[in-house]
mmCIF file of C-alpha atoms in Angstrom:
data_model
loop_
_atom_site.group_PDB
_atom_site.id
_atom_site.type_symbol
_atom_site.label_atom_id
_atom_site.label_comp_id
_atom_site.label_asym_id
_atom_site.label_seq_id
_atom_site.Cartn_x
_atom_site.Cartn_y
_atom_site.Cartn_z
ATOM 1 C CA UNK A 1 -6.007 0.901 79.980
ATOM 2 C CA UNK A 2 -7.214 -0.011 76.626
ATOM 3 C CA UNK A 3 -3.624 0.152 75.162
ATOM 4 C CA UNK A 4 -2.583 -2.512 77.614
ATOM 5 C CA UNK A 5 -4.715 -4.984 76.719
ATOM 6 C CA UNK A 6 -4.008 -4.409 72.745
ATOM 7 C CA UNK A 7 -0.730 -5.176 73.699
ATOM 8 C CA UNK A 8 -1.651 -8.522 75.799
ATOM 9 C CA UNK A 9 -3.624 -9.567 73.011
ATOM 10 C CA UNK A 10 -0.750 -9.041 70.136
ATOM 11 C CA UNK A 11 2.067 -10.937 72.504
ATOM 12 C CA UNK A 12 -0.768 -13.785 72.886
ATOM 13 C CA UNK A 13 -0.793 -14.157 69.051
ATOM 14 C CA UNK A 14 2.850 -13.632 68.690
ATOM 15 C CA UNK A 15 3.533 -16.409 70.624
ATOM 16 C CA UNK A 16 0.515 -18.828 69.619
ATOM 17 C CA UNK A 17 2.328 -18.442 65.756
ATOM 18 C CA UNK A 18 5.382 -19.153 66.943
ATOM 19 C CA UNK A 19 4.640 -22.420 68.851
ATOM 20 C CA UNK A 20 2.991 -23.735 65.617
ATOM 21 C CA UNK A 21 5.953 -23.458 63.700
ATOM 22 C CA UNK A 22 8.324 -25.308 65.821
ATOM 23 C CA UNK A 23 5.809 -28.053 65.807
ATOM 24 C CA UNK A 24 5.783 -28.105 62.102
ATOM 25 C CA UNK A 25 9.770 -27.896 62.059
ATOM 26 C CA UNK A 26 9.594 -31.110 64.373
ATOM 27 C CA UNK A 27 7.640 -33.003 62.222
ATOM 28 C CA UNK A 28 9.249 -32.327 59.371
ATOM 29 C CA UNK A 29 12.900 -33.641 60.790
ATOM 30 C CA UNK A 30 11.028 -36.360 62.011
ATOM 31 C CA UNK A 31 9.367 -37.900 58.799
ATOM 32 C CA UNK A 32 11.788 -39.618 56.278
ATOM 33 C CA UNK A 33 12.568 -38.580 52.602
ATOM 34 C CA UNK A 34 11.551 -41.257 49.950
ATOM 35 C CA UNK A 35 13.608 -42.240 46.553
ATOM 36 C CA UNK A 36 12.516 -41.701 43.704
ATOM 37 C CA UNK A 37 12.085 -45.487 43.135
ATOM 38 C CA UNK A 38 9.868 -45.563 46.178
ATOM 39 C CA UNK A 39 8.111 -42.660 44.825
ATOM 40 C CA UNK A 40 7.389 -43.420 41.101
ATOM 41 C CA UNK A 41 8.074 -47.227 41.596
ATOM 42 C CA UNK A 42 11.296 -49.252 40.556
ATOM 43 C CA UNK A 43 11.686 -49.507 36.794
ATOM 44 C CA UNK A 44 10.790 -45.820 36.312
ATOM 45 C CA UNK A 45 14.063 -45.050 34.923
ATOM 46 C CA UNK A 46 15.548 -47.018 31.551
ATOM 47 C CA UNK A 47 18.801 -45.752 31.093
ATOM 48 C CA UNK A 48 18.428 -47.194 27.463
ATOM 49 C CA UNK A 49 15.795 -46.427 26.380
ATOM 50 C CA UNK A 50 16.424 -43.099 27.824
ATOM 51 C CA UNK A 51 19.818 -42.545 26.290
ATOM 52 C CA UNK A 52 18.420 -43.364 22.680
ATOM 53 C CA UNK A 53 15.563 -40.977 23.383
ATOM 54 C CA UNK A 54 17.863 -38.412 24.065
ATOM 55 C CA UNK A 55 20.600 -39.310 20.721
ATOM 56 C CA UNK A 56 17.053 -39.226 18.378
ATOM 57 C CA UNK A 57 14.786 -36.408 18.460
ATOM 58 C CA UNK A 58 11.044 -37.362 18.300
ATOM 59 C CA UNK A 59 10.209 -37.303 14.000
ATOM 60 C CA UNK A 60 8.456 -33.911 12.878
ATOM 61 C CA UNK A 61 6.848 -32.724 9.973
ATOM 62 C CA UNK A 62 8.632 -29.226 10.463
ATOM 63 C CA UNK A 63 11.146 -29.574 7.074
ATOM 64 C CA UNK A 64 8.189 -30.585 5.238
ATOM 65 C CA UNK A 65 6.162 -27.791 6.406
ATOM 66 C CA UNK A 66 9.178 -25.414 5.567
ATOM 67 C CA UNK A 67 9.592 -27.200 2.364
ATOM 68 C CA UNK A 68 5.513 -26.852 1.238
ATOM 69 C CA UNK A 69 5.900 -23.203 2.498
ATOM 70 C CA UNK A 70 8.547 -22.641 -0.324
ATOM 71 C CA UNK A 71 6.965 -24.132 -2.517
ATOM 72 C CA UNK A 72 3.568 -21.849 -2.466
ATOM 73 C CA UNK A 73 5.192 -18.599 -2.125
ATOM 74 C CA UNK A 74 7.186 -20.114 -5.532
ATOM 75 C CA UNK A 75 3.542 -20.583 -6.843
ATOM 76 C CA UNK A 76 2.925 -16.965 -6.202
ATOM 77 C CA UNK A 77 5.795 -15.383 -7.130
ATOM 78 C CA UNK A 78 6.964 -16.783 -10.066
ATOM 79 C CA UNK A 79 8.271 -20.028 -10.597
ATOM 80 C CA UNK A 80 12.035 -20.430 -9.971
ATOM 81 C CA UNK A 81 14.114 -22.647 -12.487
ATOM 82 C CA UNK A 82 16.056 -25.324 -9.912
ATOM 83 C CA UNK A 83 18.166 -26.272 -12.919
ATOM 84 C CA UNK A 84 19.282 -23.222 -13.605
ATOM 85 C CA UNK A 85 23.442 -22.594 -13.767
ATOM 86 C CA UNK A 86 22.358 -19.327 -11.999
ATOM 87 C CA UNK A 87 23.119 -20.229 -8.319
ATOM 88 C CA UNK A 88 20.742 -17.487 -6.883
ATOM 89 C CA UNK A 89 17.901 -18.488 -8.897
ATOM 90 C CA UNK A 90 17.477 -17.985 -12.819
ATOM 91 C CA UNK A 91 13.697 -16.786 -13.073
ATOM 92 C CA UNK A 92 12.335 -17.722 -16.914
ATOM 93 C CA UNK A 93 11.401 -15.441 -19.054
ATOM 94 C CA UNK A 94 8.038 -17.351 -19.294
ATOM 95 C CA UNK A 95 7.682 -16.811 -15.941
ATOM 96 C CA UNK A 96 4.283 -16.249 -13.938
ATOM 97 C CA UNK A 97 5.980 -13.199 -11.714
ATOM 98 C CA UNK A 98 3.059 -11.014 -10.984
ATOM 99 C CA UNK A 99 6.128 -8.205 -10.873
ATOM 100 C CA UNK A 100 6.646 -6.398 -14.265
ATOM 101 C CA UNK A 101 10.097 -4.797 -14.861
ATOM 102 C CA UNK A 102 10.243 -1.228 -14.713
ATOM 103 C CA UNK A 103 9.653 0.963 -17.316
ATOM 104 C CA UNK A 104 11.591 3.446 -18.894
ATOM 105 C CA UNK A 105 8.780 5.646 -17.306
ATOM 106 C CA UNK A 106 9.255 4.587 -13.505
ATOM 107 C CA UNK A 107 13.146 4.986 -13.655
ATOM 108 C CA UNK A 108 12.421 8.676 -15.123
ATOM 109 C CA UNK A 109 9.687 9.183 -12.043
ATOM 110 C CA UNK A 110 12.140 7.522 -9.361
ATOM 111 C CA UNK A 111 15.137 9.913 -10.429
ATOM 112 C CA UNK A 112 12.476 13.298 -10.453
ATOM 113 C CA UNK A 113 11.422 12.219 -7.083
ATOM 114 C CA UNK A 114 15.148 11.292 -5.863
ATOM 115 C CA UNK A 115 16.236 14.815 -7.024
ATOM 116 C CA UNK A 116 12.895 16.216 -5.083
ATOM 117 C CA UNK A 117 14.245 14.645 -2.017
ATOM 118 C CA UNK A 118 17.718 15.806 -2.393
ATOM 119 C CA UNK A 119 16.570 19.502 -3.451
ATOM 120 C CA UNK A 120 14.800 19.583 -0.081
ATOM 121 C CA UNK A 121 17.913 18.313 1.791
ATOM 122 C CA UNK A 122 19.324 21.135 0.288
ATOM 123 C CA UNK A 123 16.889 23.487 1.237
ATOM 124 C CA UNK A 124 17.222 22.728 5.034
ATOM 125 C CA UNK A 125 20.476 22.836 4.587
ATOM 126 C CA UNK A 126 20.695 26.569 3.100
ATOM 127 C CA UNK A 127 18.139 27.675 5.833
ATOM 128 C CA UNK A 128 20.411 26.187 8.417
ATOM 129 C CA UNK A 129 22.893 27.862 6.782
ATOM 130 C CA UNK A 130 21.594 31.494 6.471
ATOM 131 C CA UNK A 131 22.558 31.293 3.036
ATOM 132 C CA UNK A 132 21.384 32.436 -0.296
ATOM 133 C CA UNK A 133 20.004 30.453 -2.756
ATOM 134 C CA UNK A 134 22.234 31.214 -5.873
ATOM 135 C CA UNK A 135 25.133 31.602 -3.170
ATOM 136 C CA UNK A 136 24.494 27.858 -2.557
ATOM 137 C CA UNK A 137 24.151 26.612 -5.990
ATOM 138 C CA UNK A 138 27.192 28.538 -7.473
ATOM 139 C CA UNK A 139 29.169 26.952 -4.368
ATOM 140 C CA UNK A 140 28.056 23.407 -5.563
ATOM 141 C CA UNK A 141 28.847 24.331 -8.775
ATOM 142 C CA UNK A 142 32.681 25.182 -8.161
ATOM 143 C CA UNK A 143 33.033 21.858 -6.372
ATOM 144 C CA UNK A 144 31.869 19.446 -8.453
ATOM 145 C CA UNK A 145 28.667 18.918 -6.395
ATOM 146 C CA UNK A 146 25.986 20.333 -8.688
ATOM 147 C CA UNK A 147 25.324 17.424 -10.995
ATOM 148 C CA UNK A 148 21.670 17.713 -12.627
ATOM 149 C CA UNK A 149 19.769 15.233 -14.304
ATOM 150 C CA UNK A 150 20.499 15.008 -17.985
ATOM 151 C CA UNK A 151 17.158 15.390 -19.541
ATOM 152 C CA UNK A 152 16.331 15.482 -23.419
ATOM 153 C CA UNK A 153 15.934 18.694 -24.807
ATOM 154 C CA UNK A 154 12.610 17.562 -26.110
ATOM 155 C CA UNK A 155 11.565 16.826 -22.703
ATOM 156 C CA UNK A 156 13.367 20.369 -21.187
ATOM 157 C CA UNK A 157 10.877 21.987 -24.014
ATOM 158 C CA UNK A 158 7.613 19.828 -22.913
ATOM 159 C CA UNK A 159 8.186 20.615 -19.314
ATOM 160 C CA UNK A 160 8.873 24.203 -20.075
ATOM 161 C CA UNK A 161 5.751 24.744 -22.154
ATOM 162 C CA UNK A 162 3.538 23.166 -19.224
ATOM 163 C CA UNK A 163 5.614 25.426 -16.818
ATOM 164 C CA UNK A 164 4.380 28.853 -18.609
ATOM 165 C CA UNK A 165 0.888 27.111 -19.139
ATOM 166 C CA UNK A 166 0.543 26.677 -15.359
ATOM 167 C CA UNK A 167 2.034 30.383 -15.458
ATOM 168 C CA UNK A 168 -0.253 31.753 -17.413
ATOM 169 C CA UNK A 169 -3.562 30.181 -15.778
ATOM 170 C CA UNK A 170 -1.993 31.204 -12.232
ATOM 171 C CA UNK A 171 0.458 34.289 -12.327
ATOM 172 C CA UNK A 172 0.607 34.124 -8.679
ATOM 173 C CA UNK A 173 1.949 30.489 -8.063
ATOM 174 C CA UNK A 174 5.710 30.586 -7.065
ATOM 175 C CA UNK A 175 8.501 28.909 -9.263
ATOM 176 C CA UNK A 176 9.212 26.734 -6.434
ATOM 177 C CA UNK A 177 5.499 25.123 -6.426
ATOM 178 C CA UNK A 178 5.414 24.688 -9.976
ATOM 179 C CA UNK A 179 8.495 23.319 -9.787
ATOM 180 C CA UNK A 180 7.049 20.437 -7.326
ATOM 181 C CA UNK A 181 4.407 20.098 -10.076
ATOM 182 C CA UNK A 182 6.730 19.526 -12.647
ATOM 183 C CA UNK A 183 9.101 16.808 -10.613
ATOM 184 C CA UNK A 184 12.072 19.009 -11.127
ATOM 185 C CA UNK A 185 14.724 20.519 -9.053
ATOM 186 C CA UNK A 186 14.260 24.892 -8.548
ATOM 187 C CA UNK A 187 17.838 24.692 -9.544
ATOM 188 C CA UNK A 188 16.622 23.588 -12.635
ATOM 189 C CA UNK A 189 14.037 25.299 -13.706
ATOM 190 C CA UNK A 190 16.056 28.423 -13.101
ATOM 191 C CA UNK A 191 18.303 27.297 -15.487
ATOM 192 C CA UNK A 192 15.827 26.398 -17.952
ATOM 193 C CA UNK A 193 14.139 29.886 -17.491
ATOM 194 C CA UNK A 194 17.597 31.234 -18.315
ATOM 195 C CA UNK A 195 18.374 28.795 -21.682
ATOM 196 C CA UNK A 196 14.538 28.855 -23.368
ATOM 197 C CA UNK A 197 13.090 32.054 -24.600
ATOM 198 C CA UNK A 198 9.395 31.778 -24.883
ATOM 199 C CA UNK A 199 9.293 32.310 -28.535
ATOM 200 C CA UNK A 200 11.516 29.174 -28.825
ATOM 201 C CA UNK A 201 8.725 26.916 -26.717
ATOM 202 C CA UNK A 202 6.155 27.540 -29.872
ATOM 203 C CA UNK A 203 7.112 27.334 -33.471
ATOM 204 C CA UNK A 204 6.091 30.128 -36.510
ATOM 205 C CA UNK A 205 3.124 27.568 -37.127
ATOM 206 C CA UNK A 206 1.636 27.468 -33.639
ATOM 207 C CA UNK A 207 2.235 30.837 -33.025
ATOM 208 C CA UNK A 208 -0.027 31.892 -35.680
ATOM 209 C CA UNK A 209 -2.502 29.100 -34.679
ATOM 210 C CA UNK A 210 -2.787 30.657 -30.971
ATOM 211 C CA UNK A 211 -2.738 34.285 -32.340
ATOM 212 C CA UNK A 212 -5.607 33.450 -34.740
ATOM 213 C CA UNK A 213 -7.540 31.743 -32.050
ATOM 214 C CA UNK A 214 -6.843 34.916 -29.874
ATOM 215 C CA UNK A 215 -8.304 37.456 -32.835
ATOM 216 C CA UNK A 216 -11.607 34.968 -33.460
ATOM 217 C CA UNK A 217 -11.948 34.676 -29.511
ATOM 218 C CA UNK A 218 -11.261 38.536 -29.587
ATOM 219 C CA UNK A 219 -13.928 39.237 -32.487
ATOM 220 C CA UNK A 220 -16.699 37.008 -31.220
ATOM 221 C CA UNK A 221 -16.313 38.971 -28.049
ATOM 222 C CA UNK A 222 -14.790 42.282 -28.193
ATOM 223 C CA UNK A 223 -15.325 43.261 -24.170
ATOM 224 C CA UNK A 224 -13.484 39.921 -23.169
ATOM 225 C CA UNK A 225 -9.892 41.580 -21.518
ATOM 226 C CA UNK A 226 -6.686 39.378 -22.539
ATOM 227 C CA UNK A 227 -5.783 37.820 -18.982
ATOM 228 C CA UNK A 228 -8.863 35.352 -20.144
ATOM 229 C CA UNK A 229 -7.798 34.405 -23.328
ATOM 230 C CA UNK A 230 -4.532 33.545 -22.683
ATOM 231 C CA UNK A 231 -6.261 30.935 -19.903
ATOM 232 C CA UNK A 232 -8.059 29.666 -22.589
ATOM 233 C CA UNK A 233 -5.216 29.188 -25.257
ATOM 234 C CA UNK A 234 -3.370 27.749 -21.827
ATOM 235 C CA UNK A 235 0.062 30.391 -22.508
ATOM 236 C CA UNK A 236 1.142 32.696 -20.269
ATOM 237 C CA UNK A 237 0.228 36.666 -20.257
ATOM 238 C CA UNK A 238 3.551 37.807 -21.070
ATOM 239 C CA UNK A 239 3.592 35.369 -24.173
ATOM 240 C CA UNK A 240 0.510 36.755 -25.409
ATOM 241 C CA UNK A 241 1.696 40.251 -24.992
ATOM 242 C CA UNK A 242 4.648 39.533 -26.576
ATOM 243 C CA UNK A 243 2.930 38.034 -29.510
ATOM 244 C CA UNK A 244 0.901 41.107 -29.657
ATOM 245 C CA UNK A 245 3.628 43.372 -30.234
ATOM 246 C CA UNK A 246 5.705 41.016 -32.371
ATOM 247 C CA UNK A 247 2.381 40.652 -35.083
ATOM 248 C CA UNK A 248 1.757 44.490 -34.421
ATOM 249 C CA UNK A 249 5.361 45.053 -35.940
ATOM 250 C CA UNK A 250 4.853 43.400 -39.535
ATOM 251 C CA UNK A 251 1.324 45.563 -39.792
ATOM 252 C CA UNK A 252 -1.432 43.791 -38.182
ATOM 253 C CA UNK A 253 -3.808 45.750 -35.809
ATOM 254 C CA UNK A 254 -4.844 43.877 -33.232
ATOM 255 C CA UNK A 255 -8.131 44.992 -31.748
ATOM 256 C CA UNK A 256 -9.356 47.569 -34.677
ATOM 257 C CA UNK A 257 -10.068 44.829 -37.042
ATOM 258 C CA UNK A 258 -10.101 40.989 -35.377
ATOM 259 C CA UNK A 259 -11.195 39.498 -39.062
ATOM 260 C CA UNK A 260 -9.214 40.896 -41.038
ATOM 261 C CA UNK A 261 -6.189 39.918 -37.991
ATOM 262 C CA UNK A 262 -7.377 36.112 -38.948
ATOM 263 C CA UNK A 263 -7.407 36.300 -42.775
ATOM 264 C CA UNK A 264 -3.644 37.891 -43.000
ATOM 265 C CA UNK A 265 -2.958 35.972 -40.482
ATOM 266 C CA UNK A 266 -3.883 32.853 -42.259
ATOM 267 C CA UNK A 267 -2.326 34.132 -45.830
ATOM 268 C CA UNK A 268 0.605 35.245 -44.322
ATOM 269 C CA UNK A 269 4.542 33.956 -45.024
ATOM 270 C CA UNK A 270 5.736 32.541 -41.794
ATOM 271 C CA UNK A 271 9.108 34.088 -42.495
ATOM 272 C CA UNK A 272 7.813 37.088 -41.715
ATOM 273 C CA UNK A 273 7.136 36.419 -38.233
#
């Protein structure tokens, strides 16, 4: 019973809408439309006027703006010659740019850090790969792909002296980290470990600078072992060992006597060496 008059009630409102709306539909066919001259009043449209408005744009400040834009970031930048025969834009040398030029420096530090970038390109490459590292380079090599950076050989030397320094004060660090130190290519430093010998890094002189530094370290105190020392003279283990032997050959003790080590040291011809 209650469902029956739910439905009553929803026909009752169905119909109700519907009876409004046709008597909204009939007044609307009834009432008139209106001009536009009977709605905004006669006159409201100047064809002349209008046409010229639309042939000239309103006047705006927008070129100067541009133009006093150009002008300030000229101010900040540097300012531009507009004589100039240069039809990009001659800057004068007497310029205000707050840019420098690059230095010799920054060119060297872009091309270590562009041969960084391509190294690792490489290096995802060869792991892709599954191949081996020298199998990789010697490939490059036979086709003309393995071009390194030319570097002085007074630079090579410098870089190669603060490789065996780092060496020496870490023994553990991996070629390839020290190689990230040094803004150098593995690749390269390989082949630097392959053209220097130590002995070349240091001449006769500074060899017998270090190794008198090592017997005065060593005499002042005997109990010190020689993986310290060489920290402290900043070469590697191996050099110093190698040093040891080499002096040990022409007749110098090295731990019996440490004076004595520093006075023939001192007199000695550096021929002999």
């Amino acid at each position: 019973m209650e469902e029956f008059w739910i439905f009553i009630m929803v026909v009752f409102i169905a119909t109700n809408s519907l009876d409004k709306a046709k008597s909204v539909k009939i007044k609307l066919e009834e009432t008139p439309l209106k001009t536009f001259d009977e709605i905004f009043g006669e006159g409201w449209w100047d064809k002349g006027e209008a046409a010229e408005d639309l042939k000239i744009p309103a006047p705006t400040n927008f070129g100067q703006s541009v133009h006093h834009q150009i002008d300030r970031q000229n101010n900040q930048i540097g300012q531009i010659e507009p004589n100039s025969t240069d039809q990009l834009g001659q800057i004068e040398p007497n310029s205000t740019d707050q840019n420098p030029p690059l230095t010799e420096s920054d060119h060297s530090d872009n091309a270590k850090n562009g041969e960084e970038q391509n190294e690792n390109i490489a290096e995802y490459k060869r792991k892709q790969l599954g191949l081996n590292f020298l199998t990789l380079y010697n490939w490059k090599r036979e086709l003309g792909q393995s071009k390194p950076k030319k570097y002085p050989h007074s630079e090579q030397k410098k870089l190669m002296k603060r490789y065996y320094e780092i060496k020496g004060q870490n023994p553990k660090i991996i070629d390839k980290d020290i190689a990230k130190m040094l803004k150098i290519g593995r690749v390269t430093l390989f082949r630097w470990k392959k053209q220097f010998k130590r002995q070349q890094l240091y001449p006769l002189s500074k060899q017998k600078e270090l190794m008198k530094r090592y017997y005065e370290i060593k005499n002042q105190n005997p109990k010190i072992i020689d993986k310290d020392i060489a920290k402290m003279l900043k070469i590697a283990r191996v050099t110093l060992f190698r040093w040891k032997k080499q002096f040990n050959d022409v007749g110098h003790s090295v731990e019996e006597n440490a004076v004595a080590n520093v006075q023939e040291i001192g007199s000695s011809n550096p021929e002999s060496f």
